[in-house]
Amino acid sequence: DIVLTQSPGTLSLSPGERATLSCRASQSVSSSYLAWYQQTSGQAPRLLIYGASRRATGIPDRFSGSGSGTDFTLTINRLEPEDFAVYYCLLYGYSPTFGQGTKLEIK
Amino acid sequence: EVQLVQSGAEVKKPGESLKISCKVSGYYFSNYWIAWVRQMPGRGLEWMGINYPSNSETRYSPSFQGHVTFSVDKSISTAYLQWNSLKASDTATYYCARQYVSESYPDYWGQGTLVTVSS
């Protein structure tokens, strides 16, 4: 089974800074099947990115996704207070699997 | 507006049965798969499997196969997640979510149902 490893586990930044979150697969995967979700405390996950780089409806353009093969990145420019949350990557397809999450906290 | 509204929190004892629901609106129920995702307290997201309301086709993650059952009632646009014998380790929040095809990503999510299993 493919394992997704997210890093760092926790990222401490200030509003206005840029966040770079990593999601690494244990073997090469199709970028068409990589999504990113945001989960704020006590809330359901929110779809941000699908197909590795396509923003979901209503997602601000400060969120961007990139990557291919085994390495994928979620970049959040100009952090807003509401961006501090936990972020998960998801490899979807026949046997979906989530990464363990990265917590983005206010420094 | 697409909405998935889940049933309320439950407190159960080990060995009891439970069925939680996910009622959808704002789209044609039979055209989209329903995914179920578990989140244990303080932990990450785990994929449980998917269910297709149109023909009741079901795919379970190996970790959940045999312990849970997915079902639907198309007449009321509702999906269900069921346990016959709960364990303390089933304590978690369970989410339903919509996805367009079986190998796609969930886009809209329910608010989650907290299930607590304790003696």
mmCIF file with all atom_site columns, C-alpha atoms in Angstrom:
data_model
loop_
_atom_site.group_PDB
_atom_site.id
_atom_site.type_symbol
_atom_site.label_atom_id
_atom_site.label_alt_id
_atom_site.label_comp_id
_atom_site.label_asym_id
_atom_site.label_entity_id
_atom_site.label_seq_id
_atom_site.pdbx_PDB_ins_code
_atom_site.Cartn_x
_atom_site.Cartn_y
_atom_site.Cartn_z
_atom_site.occupancy
_atom_site.B_iso_or_equiv
_atom_site.pdbx_formal_charge
_atom_site.auth_seq_id
_atom_site.auth_comp_id
_atom_site.auth_asym_id
_atom_site.auth_atom_id
_atom_site.pdbx_PDB_model_num
ATOM 1   C CA . ASP A 1 1   ? 0.000   0.000  0.000   1.00 0.00 ? 1   ASP A CA 1
ATOM 2   C CA . ILE A 1 2   ? 1.097   3.541  -0.715  1.00 0.00 ? 2   ILE A CA 1
ATOM 3   C CA . VAL A 1 3   ? 1.862   5.656  2.352   1.00 0.00 ? 3   VAL A CA 1
ATOM 4   C CA . LEU A 1 4   ? 1.628   9.445  2.375   1.00 0.00 ? 4   LEU A CA 1
ATOM 5   C CA . THR A 1 5   ? 3.980   11.250 4.742   1.00 0.00 ? 5   THR A CA 1
ATOM 6   C CA . GLN A 1 6   ? 3.335   14.906 5.498   1.00 0.00 ? 6   GLN A CA 1
ATOM 7   C CA . SER A 1 7   ? 5.935   17.295 6.808   1.00 0.00 ? 7   SER A CA 1
ATOM 8   C CA . PRO A 1 8   ? 6.466   19.128 8.960   1.00 0.00 ? 8   PRO A CA 1
ATOM 9   C CA . GLY A 1 9   ? 4.177   17.799 11.664  1.00 0.00 ? 9   GLY A CA 1
ATOM 10  C CA . THR A 1 10  ? 3.688   21.319 12.968  1.00 0.00 ? 10  THR A CA 1
ATOM 11  C CA . LEU A 1 11  ? 4.496   24.593 11.240  1.00 0.00 ? 11  LEU A CA 1
ATOM 12  C CA . SER A 1 12  ? 4.611   27.827 13.246  1.00 0.00 ? 12  SER A CA 1
ATOM 13  C CA . LEU A 1 13  ? 4.244   30.999 11.207  1.00 0.00 ? 13  LEU A CA 1
ATOM 14  C CA . SER A 1 14  ? 2.855   34.508 11.509  1.00 0.00 ? 14  SER A CA 1
ATOM 15  C CA . PRO A 1 15  ? -0.013  36.057 9.547   1.00 0.00 ? 15  PRO A CA 1
ATOM 16  C CA . GLY A 1 16  ? 1.244   37.456 6.266   1.00 0.00 ? 16  GLY A CA 1
ATOM 17  C CA . GLU A 1 17  ? 3.965   34.827 5.871   1.00 0.00 ? 17  GLU A CA 1
ATOM 18  C CA . ARG A 1 18  ? 4.073   31.997 3.347   1.00 0.00 ? 18  ARG A CA 1
ATOM 19  C CA . ALA A 1 19  ? 3.450   28.390 4.347   1.00 0.00 ? 19  ALA A CA 1
ATOM 20  C CA . THR A 1 20  ? 4.903   25.444 2.469   1.00 0.00 ? 20  THR A CA 1
ATOM 21  C CA . LEU A 1 21  ? 3.497   22.027 3.338   1.00 0.00 ? 21  LEU A CA 1
ATOM 22  C CA . SER A 1 22  ? 4.859   18.782 1.963   1.00 0.00 ? 22  SER A CA 1
ATOM 23  C CA . CYS A 1 23  ? 3.199   15.469 1.140   1.00 0.00 ? 23  CYS A CA 1
ATOM 24  C CA . ARG A 1 24  ? 5.483   12.636 0.062   1.00 0.00 ? 24  ARG A CA 1
ATOM 25  C CA . ALA A 1 25  ? 4.268   9.319  -1.341  1.00 0.00 ? 25  ALA A CA 1
ATOM 26  C CA . SER A 1 26  ? 6.080   6.036  -0.723  1.00 0.00 ? 26  SER A CA 1
ATOM 27  C CA . GLN A 1 27  ? 6.009   5.374  -4.459  1.00 0.00 ? 27  GLN A CA 1
ATOM 28  C CA . SER A 1 28  ? 5.302   7.396  -7.553  1.00 0.00 ? 28  SER A CA 1
ATOM 29  C CA . VAL A 1 29  ? 1.642   8.293  -7.990  1.00 0.00 ? 29  VAL A CA 1
ATOM 30  C CA . SER A 1 30  ? -0.409  10.063 -10.592 1.00 0.00 ? 30  SER A CA 1
ATOM 31  C CA . SER A 1 31  ? -0.742  13.754 -9.807  1.00 0.00 ? 31  SER A CA 1
ATOM 32  C CA . SER A 1 32  ? -4.304  13.495 -11.054 1.00 0.00 ? 32  SER A CA 1
ATOM 33  C CA . TYR A 1 33  ? -5.193  11.750 -7.802  1.00 0.00 ? 33  TYR A CA 1
ATOM 34  C CA . LEU A 1 34  ? -3.802  14.071 -5.141  1.00 0.00 ? 34  LEU A CA 1
ATOM 35  C CA . ALA A 1 35  ? -6.013  16.398 -3.105  1.00 0.00 ? 35  ALA A CA 1
ATOM 36  C CA . TRP A 1 36  ? -5.535  18.724 -0.155  1.00 0.00 ? 36  TRP A CA 1
ATOM 37  C CA . TYR A 1 37  ? -8.007  19.459 2.645   1.00 0.00 ? 37  TYR A CA 1
ATOM 38  C CA . GLN A 1 38  ? -8.142  22.009 5.438   1.00 0.00 ? 38  GLN A CA 1
ATOM 39  C CA . GLN A 1 39  ? -9.682  21.154 8.784   1.00 0.00 ? 39  GLN A CA 1
ATOM 40  C CA . THR A 1 40  ? -10.253 23.780 11.417  1.00 0.00 ? 40  THR A CA 1
ATOM 41  C CA . SER A 1 41  ? -10.954 22.754 14.983  1.00 0.00 ? 41  SER A CA 1
ATOM 42  C CA . GLY A 1 42  ? -14.233 20.919 15.369  1.00 0.00 ? 42  GLY A CA 1
ATOM 43  C CA . GLN A 1 43  ? -15.160 21.299 11.714  1.00 0.00 ? 43  GLN A CA 1
ATOM 44  C CA . ALA A 1 44  ? -15.437 18.954 8.772   1.00 0.00 ? 44  ALA A CA 1
ATOM 45  C CA . PRO A 1 45  ? -12.602 18.887 6.243   1.00 0.00 ? 45  PRO A CA 1
ATOM 46  C CA . ARG A 1 46  ? -12.811 21.407 3.415   1.00 0.00 ? 46  ARG A CA 1
ATOM 47  C CA . LEU A 1 47  ? -11.580 20.594 -0.081  1.00 0.00 ? 47  LEU A CA 1
ATOM 48  C CA . LEU A 1 48  ? -8.866  23.001 -1.207  1.00 0.00 ? 48  LEU A CA 1
ATOM 49  C CA . ILE A 1 49  ? -7.027  21.366 -4.112  1.00 0.00 ? 49  ILE A CA 1
ATOM 50  C CA . TYR A 1 50  ? -7.662  18.366 -6.368  1.00 0.00 ? 50  TYR A CA 1
ATOM 51  C CA . GLY A 1 51  ? -5.620  16.939 -9.212  1.00 0.00 ? 51  GLY A CA 1
ATOM 52  C CA . ALA A 1 52  ? -2.544  18.202 -7.320  1.00 0.00 ? 52  ALA A CA 1
ATOM 53  C CA . SER A 1 53  ? -2.919  21.783 -8.526  1.00 0.00 ? 53  SER A CA 1
ATOM 54  C CA . ARG A 1 54  ? -6.563  22.611 -9.252  1.00 0.00 ? 54  ARG A CA 1
ATOM 55  C CA . ARG A 1 55  ? -8.276  24.874 -6.762  1.00 0.00 ? 55  ARG A CA 1
ATOM 56  C CA . ALA A 1 56  ? -11.725 23.838 -5.640  1.00 0.00 ? 56  ALA A CA 1
ATOM 57  C CA . THR A 1 57  ? -14.653 26.183 -6.062  1.00 0.00 ? 57  THR A CA 1
ATOM 58  C CA . GLY A 1 58  ? -14.439 29.232 -3.839  1.00 0.00 ? 58  GLY A CA 1
ATOM 59  C CA . ILE A 1 59  ? -10.872 28.659 -2.667  1.00 0.00 ? 59  ILE A CA 1
ATOM 60  C CA . PRO A 1 60  ? -8.777  31.863 -2.598  1.00 0.00 ? 60  PRO A CA 1
ATOM 61  C CA . ASP A 1 61  ? -5.878  32.060 -5.018  1.00 0.00 ? 61  ASP A CA 1
ATOM 62  C CA . ARG A 1 62  ? -3.389  32.368 -2.168  1.00 0.00 ? 62  ARG A CA 1
ATOM 63  C CA . PHE A 1 63  ? -3.741  28.568 -1.953  1.00 0.00 ? 63  PHE A CA 1
ATOM 64  C CA . SER A 1 64  ? -1.808  26.660 -4.589  1.00 0.00 ? 64  SER A CA 1
ATOM 65  C CA . GLY A 1 65  ? -0.784  23.064 -5.117  1.00 0.00 ? 65  GLY A CA 1
ATOM 66  C CA . SER A 1 66  ? 2.075   21.588 -7.088  1.00 0.00 ? 66  SER A CA 1
ATOM 67  C CA . GLY A 1 67  ? 4.141   18.479 -7.507  1.00 0.00 ? 67  GLY A CA 1
ATOM 68  C CA . SER A 1 68  ? 4.377   15.174 -9.280  1.00 0.00 ? 68  SER A CA 1
ATOM 69  C CA . GLY A 1 69  ? 5.723   11.685 -8.811  1.00 0.00 ? 69  GLY A CA 1
ATOM 70  C CA . THR A 1 70  ? 6.298   11.287 -5.091  1.00 0.00 ? 70  THR A CA 1
ATOM 71  C CA . ASP A 1 71  ? 6.532   14.904 -3.912  1.00 0.00 ? 71  ASP A CA 1
ATOM 72  C CA . PHE A 1 72  ? 3.619   17.294 -3.612  1.00 0.00 ? 72  PHE A CA 1
ATOM 73  C CA . THR A 1 73  ? 3.386   20.734 -2.044  1.00 0.00 ? 73  THR A CA 1
ATOM 74  C CA . LEU A 1 74  ? 0.617   22.962 -0.761  1.00 0.00 ? 74  LEU A CA 1
ATOM 75  C CA . THR A 1 75  ? 1.634   26.611 -0.639  1.00 0.00 ? 75  THR A CA 1
ATOM 76  C CA . ILE A 1 76  ? -0.355  29.259 1.192   1.00 0.00 ? 76  ILE A CA 1
ATOM 77  C CA . ASN A 1 77  ? 0.711   32.816 0.455   1.00 0.00 ? 77  ASN A CA 1
ATOM 78  C CA . ARG A 1 78  ? 0.022   35.761 2.757   1.00 0.00 ? 78  ARG A CA 1
ATOM 79  C CA . LEU A 1 79  ? -1.373  33.737 5.643   1.00 0.00 ? 79  LEU A CA 1
ATOM 80  C CA . GLU A 1 80  ? -4.678  34.957 7.026   1.00 0.00 ? 80  GLU A CA 1
ATOM 81  C CA . PRO A 1 81  ? -5.814  34.231 10.608  1.00 0.00 ? 81  PRO A CA 1
ATOM 82  C CA . GLU A 1 82  ? -8.412  31.758 9.330   1.00 0.00 ? 82  GLU A CA 1
ATOM 83  C CA . ASP A 1 83  ? -5.722  29.693 7.554   1.00 0.00 ? 83  ASP A CA 1
ATOM 84  C CA . PHE A 1 84  ? -4.326  28.336 10.806  1.00 0.00 ? 84  PHE A CA 1
ATOM 85  C CA . ALA A 1 85  ? -5.653  24.801 10.817  1.00 0.00 ? 85  ALA A CA 1
ATOM 86  C CA . VAL A 1 86  ? -4.674  21.202 10.096  1.00 0.00 ? 86  VAL A CA 1
ATOM 87  C CA . TYR A 1 87  ? -4.017  20.243 6.483   1.00 0.00 ? 87  TYR A CA 1
ATOM 88  C CA . TYR A 1 88  ? -4.297  16.767 5.013   1.00 0.00 ? 88  TYR A CA 1
ATOM 89  C CA . CYS A 1 89  ? -3.280  15.371 1.673   1.00 0.00 ? 89  CYS A CA 1
ATOM 90  C CA . LEU A 1 90  ? -5.337  12.574 0.152   1.00 0.00 ? 90  LEU A CA 1
ATOM 91  C CA . LEU A 1 91  ? -4.316  10.117 -2.535  1.00 0.00 ? 91  LEU A CA 1
ATOM 92  C CA . TYR A 1 92  ? -7.600  9.112  -4.100  1.00 0.00 ? 92  TYR A CA 1
ATOM 93  C CA . GLY A 1 93  ? -8.336  6.417  -6.614  1.00 0.00 ? 93  GLY A CA 1
ATOM 94  C CA . TYR A 1 94  ? -9.039  2.761  -5.998  1.00 0.00 ? 94  TYR A CA 1
ATOM 95  C CA . SER A 1 95  ? -7.508  2.590  -2.489  1.00 0.00 ? 95  SER A CA 1
ATOM 96  C CA . PRO A 1 96  ? -7.615  6.080  -1.001  1.00 0.00 ? 96  PRO A CA 1
ATOM 97  C CA . THR A 1 97  ? -5.272  7.079  1.792   1.00 0.00 ? 97  THR A CA 1
ATOM 98  C CA . PHE A 1 98  ? -4.730  10.249 3.801   1.00 0.00 ? 98  PHE A CA 1
ATOM 99  C CA . GLY A 1 99  ? -1.495  11.717 5.047   1.00 0.00 ? 99  GLY A CA 1
ATOM 100 C CA . GLN A 1 100 ? -1.237  12.121 8.804   1.00 0.00 ? 100 GLN A CA 1
ATOM 101 C CA . GLY A 1 101 ? -1.692  15.898 8.642   1.00 0.00 ? 101 GLY A CA 1
ATOM 102 C CA . THR A 1 102 ? 0.295   19.086 9.204   1.00 0.00 ? 102 THR A CA 1
ATOM 103 C CA . LYS A 1 103 ? -0.793  21.516 11.880  1.00 0.00 ? 103 LYS A CA 1
ATOM 104 C CA . LEU A 1 104 ? -0.295  25.145 10.895  1.00 0.00 ? 104 LEU A CA 1
ATOM 105 C CA . GLU A 1 105 ? -0.193  27.227 14.055  1.00 0.00 ? 105 GLU A CA 1
ATOM 106 C CA . ILE A 1 106 ? 0.237   30.889 14.817  1.00 0.00 ? 106 ILE A CA 1
ATOM 107 C CA . LYS A 1 107 ? 3.755   31.808 15.894  1.00 0.00 ? 107 LYS A CA 1
ATOM 108 C CA . GLU B 2 1   ? -27.121 24.244 -2.239  1.00 0.00 ? 1   GLU B CA 1
ATOM 109 C CA . VAL B 2 2   ? -25.461 20.884 -1.654  1.00 0.00 ? 2   VAL B CA 1
ATOM 110 C CA . GLN B 2 3   ? -25.837 19.747 1.951   1.00 0.00 ? 3   GLN B CA 1
ATOM 111 C CA . LEU B 2 4   ? -25.039 16.564 3.849   1.00 0.00 ? 4   LEU B CA 1
ATOM 112 C CA . VAL B 2 5   ? -26.603 16.590 7.297   1.00 0.00 ? 5   VAL B CA 1
ATOM 113 C CA . GLN B 2 6   ? -25.587 13.876 9.711   1.00 0.00 ? 6   GLN B CA 1
ATOM 114 C CA . SER B 2 7   ? -27.433 12.543 12.735  1.00 0.00 ? 7   SER B CA 1
ATOM 115 C CA . GLY B 2 8   ? -26.534 13.656 16.220  1.00 0.00 ? 8   GLY B CA 1
ATOM 116 C CA . ALA B 2 9   ? -23.953 12.451 18.695  1.00 0.00 ? 9   ALA B CA 1
ATOM 117 C CA . GLU B 2 10  ? -24.376 8.994  20.193  1.00 0.00 ? 10  GLU B CA 1
ATOM 118 C CA . VAL B 2 11  ? -23.226 7.379  23.431  1.00 0.00 ? 11  VAL B CA 1
ATOM 119 C CA . LYS B 2 12  ? -23.257 3.592  23.432  1.00 0.00 ? 12  LYS B CA 1
ATOM 120 C CA . LYS B 2 13  ? -21.928 0.654  25.412  1.00 0.00 ? 13  LYS B CA 1
ATOM 121 C CA . PRO B 2 14  ? -19.541 -1.980 24.022  1.00 0.00 ? 14  PRO B CA 1
ATOM 122 C CA . GLY B 2 15  ? -21.427 -4.707 22.204  1.00 0.00 ? 15  GLY B CA 1
ATOM 123 C CA . GLU B 2 16  ? -24.388 -2.492 21.313  1.00 0.00 ? 16  GLU B CA 1
ATOM 124 C CA . SER B 2 17  ? -25.492 -1.807 17.763  1.00 0.00 ? 17  SER B CA 1
ATOM 125 C CA . LEU B 2 18  ? -25.732 1.583  16.098  1.00 0.00 ? 18  LEU B CA 1
ATOM 126 C CA . LYS B 2 19  ? -26.826 3.129  12.817  1.00 0.00 ? 19  LYS B CA 1
ATOM 127 C CA . ILE B 2 20  ? -25.949 6.742  11.998  1.00 0.00 ? 20  ILE B CA 1
ATOM 128 C CA . SER B 2 21  ? -27.327 8.670  9.061   1.00 0.00 ? 21  SER B CA 1
ATOM 129 C CA . CYS B 2 22  ? -26.308 11.183 6.436   1.00 0.00 ? 22  CYS B CA 1
ATOM 130 C CA . LYS B 2 23  ? -29.191 12.965 4.690   1.00 0.00 ? 23  LYS B CA 1
ATOM 131 C CA . VAL B 2 24  ? -28.318 14.785 1.494   1.00 0.00 ? 24  VAL B CA 1
ATOM 132 C CA . SER B 2 25  ? -30.002 17.573 -0.386  1.00 0.00 ? 25  SER B CA 1
ATOM 133 C CA . GLY B 2 26  ? -29.238 19.927 -3.244  1.00 0.00 ? 26  GLY B CA 1
ATOM 134 C CA . TYR B 2 27  ? -28.227 17.246 -5.730  1.00 0.00 ? 27  TYR B CA 1
ATOM 135 C CA . TYR B 2 28  ? -29.472 13.972 -7.163  1.00 0.00 ? 28  TYR B CA 1
ATOM 136 C CA . PHE B 2 29  ? -28.606 11.390 -4.506  1.00 0.00 ? 29  PHE B CA 1
ATOM 137 C CA . SER B 2 30  ? -28.220 8.445  -6.862  1.00 0.00 ? 30  SER B CA 1
ATOM 138 C CA . ASN B 2 31  ? -25.644 10.134 -9.075  1.00 0.00 ? 31  ASN B CA 1
ATOM 139 C CA . TYR B 2 32  ? -22.872 10.482 -6.508  1.00 0.00 ? 32  TYR B CA 1
ATOM 140 C CA . TRP B 2 33  ? -20.971 8.087  -4.298  1.00 0.00 ? 33  TRP B CA 1
ATOM 141 C CA . ILE B 2 34  ? -21.003 8.527  -0.530  1.00 0.00 ? 34  ILE B CA 1
ATOM 142 C CA . ALA B 2 35  ? -17.672 8.168  1.249   1.00 0.00 ? 35  ALA B CA 1
ATOM 143 C CA . TRP B 2 36  ? -17.275 7.500  4.967   1.00 0.00 ? 36  TRP B CA 1
ATOM 144 C CA . VAL B 2 37  ? -14.258 8.779  6.906   1.00 0.00 ? 37  VAL B CA 1
ATOM 145 C CA . ARG B 2 38  ? -13.291 8.157  10.522  1.00 0.00 ? 38  ARG B CA 1
ATOM 146 C CA . GLN B 2 39  ? -11.452 10.542 12.803  1.00 0.00 ? 39  GLN B CA 1
ATOM 147 C CA . MET B 2 40  ? -10.494 9.189  16.190  1.00 0.00 ? 40  MET B CA 1
ATOM 148 C CA . PRO B 2 41  ? -10.061 11.737 19.002  1.00 0.00 ? 41  PRO B CA 1
ATOM 149 C CA . GLY B 2 42  ? -7.033  13.925 18.341  1.00 0.00 ? 42  GLY B CA 1
ATOM 150 C CA . ARG B 2 43  ? -6.063  11.870 15.300  1.00 0.00 ? 43  ARG B CA 1
ATOM 151 C CA . GLY B 2 44  ? -6.083  12.177 11.533  1.00 0.00 ? 44  GLY B CA 1
ATOM 152 C CA . LEU B 2 45  ? -8.542  11.155 8.845   1.00 0.00 ? 45  LEU B CA 1
ATOM 153 C CA . GLU B 2 46  ? -9.030  7.504  7.858   1.00 0.00 ? 46  GLU B CA 1
ATOM 154 C CA . TRP B 2 47  ? -10.812 6.297  4.737   1.00 0.00 ? 47  TRP B CA 1
ATOM 155 C CA . MET B 2 48  ? -13.486 3.716  5.557   1.00 0.00 ? 48  MET B CA 1
ATOM 156 C CA . GLY B 2 49  ? -14.978 3.124  2.131   1.00 0.00 ? 49  GLY B CA 1
ATOM 157 C CA . ILE B 2 50  ? -17.601 4.209  -0.350  1.00 0.00 ? 50  ILE B CA 1
ATOM 158 C CA . ASN B 2 51  ? -21.168 3.377  -1.310  1.00 0.00 ? 51  ASN B CA 1
ATOM 159 C CA . TYR B 2 52  ? -23.039 4.069  -4.555  1.00 0.00 ? 52  TYR B CA 1
ATOM 160 C CA . PRO B 2 53  ? -26.719 4.811  -3.946  1.00 0.00 ? 53  PRO B CA 1
ATOM 161 C CA . SER B 2 54  ? -27.757 4.024  -7.511  1.00 0.00 ? 54  SER B CA 1
ATOM 162 C CA . ASN B 2 55  ? -26.988 0.297  -7.254  1.00 0.00 ? 55  ASN B CA 1
ATOM 163 C CA . SER B 2 56  ? -25.772 -0.047 -3.642  1.00 0.00 ? 56  SER B CA 1
ATOM 164 C CA . GLU B 2 57  ? -22.284 -1.038 -4.817  1.00 0.00 ? 57  GLU B CA 1
ATOM 165 C CA . THR B 2 58  ? -19.973 -0.881 -1.828  1.00 0.00 ? 58  THR B CA 1
ATOM 166 C CA . ARG B 2 59  ? -16.213 -0.865 -1.325  1.00 0.00 ? 59  ARG B CA 1
ATOM 167 C CA . TYR B 2 60  ? -14.751 -1.150 2.150   1.00 0.00 ? 60  TYR B CA 1
ATOM 168 C CA . SER B 2 61  ? -11.239 -0.319 3.223   1.00 0.00 ? 61  SER B CA 1
ATOM 169 C CA . PRO B 2 62  ? -9.603  -3.550 4.472   1.00 0.00 ? 62  PRO B CA 1
ATOM 170 C CA . SER B 2 63  ? -9.285  -1.978 7.919   1.00 0.00 ? 63  SER B CA 1
ATOM 171 C CA . PHE B 2 64  ? -13.057 -1.686 8.219   1.00 0.00 ? 64  PHE B CA 1
ATOM 172 C CA . GLN B 2 65  ? -14.284 -4.656 6.171   1.00 0.00 ? 65  GLN B CA 1
ATOM 173 C CA . GLY B 2 66  ? -16.498 -6.895 8.257   1.00 0.00 ? 66  GLY B CA 1
ATOM 174 C CA . HIS B 2 67  ? -16.941 -4.459 11.123  1.00 0.00 ? 67  HIS B CA 1
ATOM 175 C CA . VAL B 2 68  ? -19.185 -1.814 9.554   1.00 0.00 ? 68  VAL B CA 1
ATOM 176 C CA . THR B 2 69  ? -21.945 -1.806 6.971   1.00 0.00 ? 69  THR B CA 1
ATOM 177 C CA . PHE B 2 70  ? -22.895 0.935  4.535   1.00 0.00 ? 70  PHE B CA 1
ATOM 178 C CA . SER B 2 71  ? -26.436 1.237  3.232   1.00 0.00 ? 71  SER B CA 1
ATOM 179 C CA . VAL B 2 72  ? -28.767 3.759  1.625   1.00 0.00 ? 72  VAL B CA 1
ATOM 180 C CA . ASP B 2 73  ? -32.428 4.600  1.400   1.00 0.00 ? 73  ASP B CA 1
ATOM 181 C CA . LYS B 2 74  ? -32.916 6.302  -1.934  1.00 0.00 ? 74  LYS B CA 1
ATOM 182 C CA . SER B 2 75  ? -36.505 7.250  -1.123  1.00 0.00 ? 75  SER B CA 1
ATOM 183 C CA . ILE B 2 76  ? -35.279 9.698  1.499   1.00 0.00 ? 76  ILE B CA 1
ATOM 184 C CA . SER B 2 77  ? -31.826 10.487 0.051   1.00 0.00 ? 77  SER B CA 1
ATOM 185 C CA . THR B 2 78  ? -30.085 9.126  3.097   1.00 0.00 ? 78  THR B CA 1
ATOM 186 C CA . ALA B 2 79  ? -26.953 7.056  3.589   1.00 0.00 ? 79  ALA B CA 1
ATOM 187 C CA . TYR B 2 80  ? -26.220 5.000  6.688   1.00 0.00 ? 80  TYR B CA 1
ATOM 188 C CA . LEU B 2 81  ? -23.221 3.647  8.554   1.00 0.00 ? 81  LEU B CA 1
ATOM 189 C CA . GLN B 2 82  ? -23.968 0.742  10.853  1.00 0.00 ? 82  GLN B CA 1
ATOM 190 C CA . TRP B 2 83  ? -22.247 -1.355 13.506  1.00 0.00 ? 83  TRP B CA 1
ATOM 191 C CA . ASN B 2 84  ? -23.651 -4.614 14.922  1.00 0.00 ? 84  ASN B CA 1
ATOM 192 C CA . SER B 2 85  ? -21.305 -4.763 17.894  1.00 0.00 ? 85  SER B CA 1
ATOM 193 C CA . LEU B 2 86  ? -19.476 -1.624 18.944  1.00 0.00 ? 86  LEU B CA 1
ATOM 194 C CA . LYS B 2 87  ? -16.076 -1.579 20.569  1.00 0.00 ? 87  LYS B CA 1
ATOM 195 C CA . ALA B 2 88  ? -14.483 1.128  22.675  1.00 0.00 ? 88  ALA B CA 1
ATOM 196 C CA . SER B 2 89  ? -12.036 1.654  19.805  1.00 0.00 ? 89  SER B CA 1
ATOM 197 C CA . ASP B 2 90  ? -14.958 2.771  17.607  1.00 0.00 ? 90  ASP B CA 1
ATOM 198 C CA . THR B 2 91  ? -15.080 6.016  19.574  1.00 0.00 ? 91  THR B CA 1
ATOM 199 C CA . ALA B 2 92  ? -14.559 8.650  16.909  1.00 0.00 ? 92  ALA B CA 1
ATOM 200 C CA . THR B 2 93  ? -16.178 11.271 14.740  1.00 0.00 ? 93  THR B CA 1
ATOM 201 C CA . TYR B 2 94  ? -17.548 9.846  11.519  1.00 0.00 ? 94  TYR B CA 1
ATOM 202 C CA . TYR B 2 95  ? -17.954 11.942 8.388   1.00 0.00 ? 95  TYR B CA 1
ATOM 203 C CA . CYS B 2 96  ? -19.932 11.266 5.256   1.00 0.00 ? 96  CYS B CA 1
ATOM 204 C CA . ALA B 2 97  ? -18.900 13.006 2.059   1.00 0.00 ? 97  ALA B CA 1
ATOM 205 C CA . ARG B 2 98  ? -19.980 13.153 -1.554  1.00 0.00 ? 98  ARG B CA 1
ATOM 206 C CA . GLN B 2 99  ? -17.813 12.194 -4.495  1.00 0.00 ? 99  GLN B CA 1
ATOM 207 C CA . TYR B 2 100 ? -18.626 12.150 -8.161  1.00 0.00 ? 100 TYR B CA 1
ATOM 208 C CA . VAL B 2 101 ? -17.152 8.819  -9.225  1.00 0.00 ? 101 VAL B CA 1
ATOM 209 C CA . SER B 2 102 ? -15.751 5.882  -7.300  1.00 0.00 ? 102 SER B CA 1
ATOM 210 C CA . GLU B 2 103 ? -12.119 6.921  -7.814  1.00 0.00 ? 103 GLU B CA 1
ATOM 211 C CA . SER B 2 104 ? -12.583 10.613 -7.224  1.00 0.00 ? 104 SER B CA 1
ATOM 212 C CA . TYR B 2 105 ? -12.173 12.897 -4.253  1.00 0.00 ? 105 TYR B CA 1
ATOM 213 C CA . PRO B 2 106 ? -14.841 13.919 -1.733  1.00 0.00 ? 106 PRO B CA 1
ATOM 214 C CA . ASP B 2 107 ? -15.994 17.477 -2.331  1.00 0.00 ? 107 ASP B CA 1
ATOM 215 C CA . TYR B 2 108 ? -18.876 18.192 0.061   1.00 0.00 ? 108 TYR B CA 1
ATOM 216 C CA . TRP B 2 109 ? -18.817 16.851 3.599   1.00 0.00 ? 109 TRP B CA 1
ATOM 217 C CA . GLY B 2 110 ? -21.301 16.329 6.401   1.00 0.00 ? 110 GLY B CA 1
ATOM 218 C CA . GLN B 2 111 ? -20.690 17.987 9.754   1.00 0.00 ? 111 GLN B CA 1
ATOM 219 C CA . GLY B 2 112 ? -19.677 14.720 11.401  1.00 0.00 ? 112 GLY B CA 1
ATOM 220 C CA . THR B 2 113 ? -21.258 12.445 14.006  1.00 0.00 ? 113 THR B CA 1
ATOM 221 C CA . LEU B 2 114 ? -19.435 11.829 17.268  1.00 0.00 ? 114 LEU B CA 1
ATOM 222 C CA . VAL B 2 115 ? -19.816 8.255  18.477  1.00 0.00 ? 115 VAL B CA 1
ATOM 223 C CA . THR B 2 116 ? -18.684 7.502  22.021  1.00 0.00 ? 116 THR B CA 1
ATOM 224 C CA . VAL B 2 117 ? -18.466 3.886  23.129  1.00 0.00 ? 117 VAL B CA 1
ATOM 225 C CA . SER B 2 118 ? -17.898 3.423  26.825  1.00 0.00 ? 118 SER B CA 1
ATOM 226 C CA . SER B 2 119 ? -18.972 1.034  29.527  1.00 0.00 ? 119 SER B CA 1
#
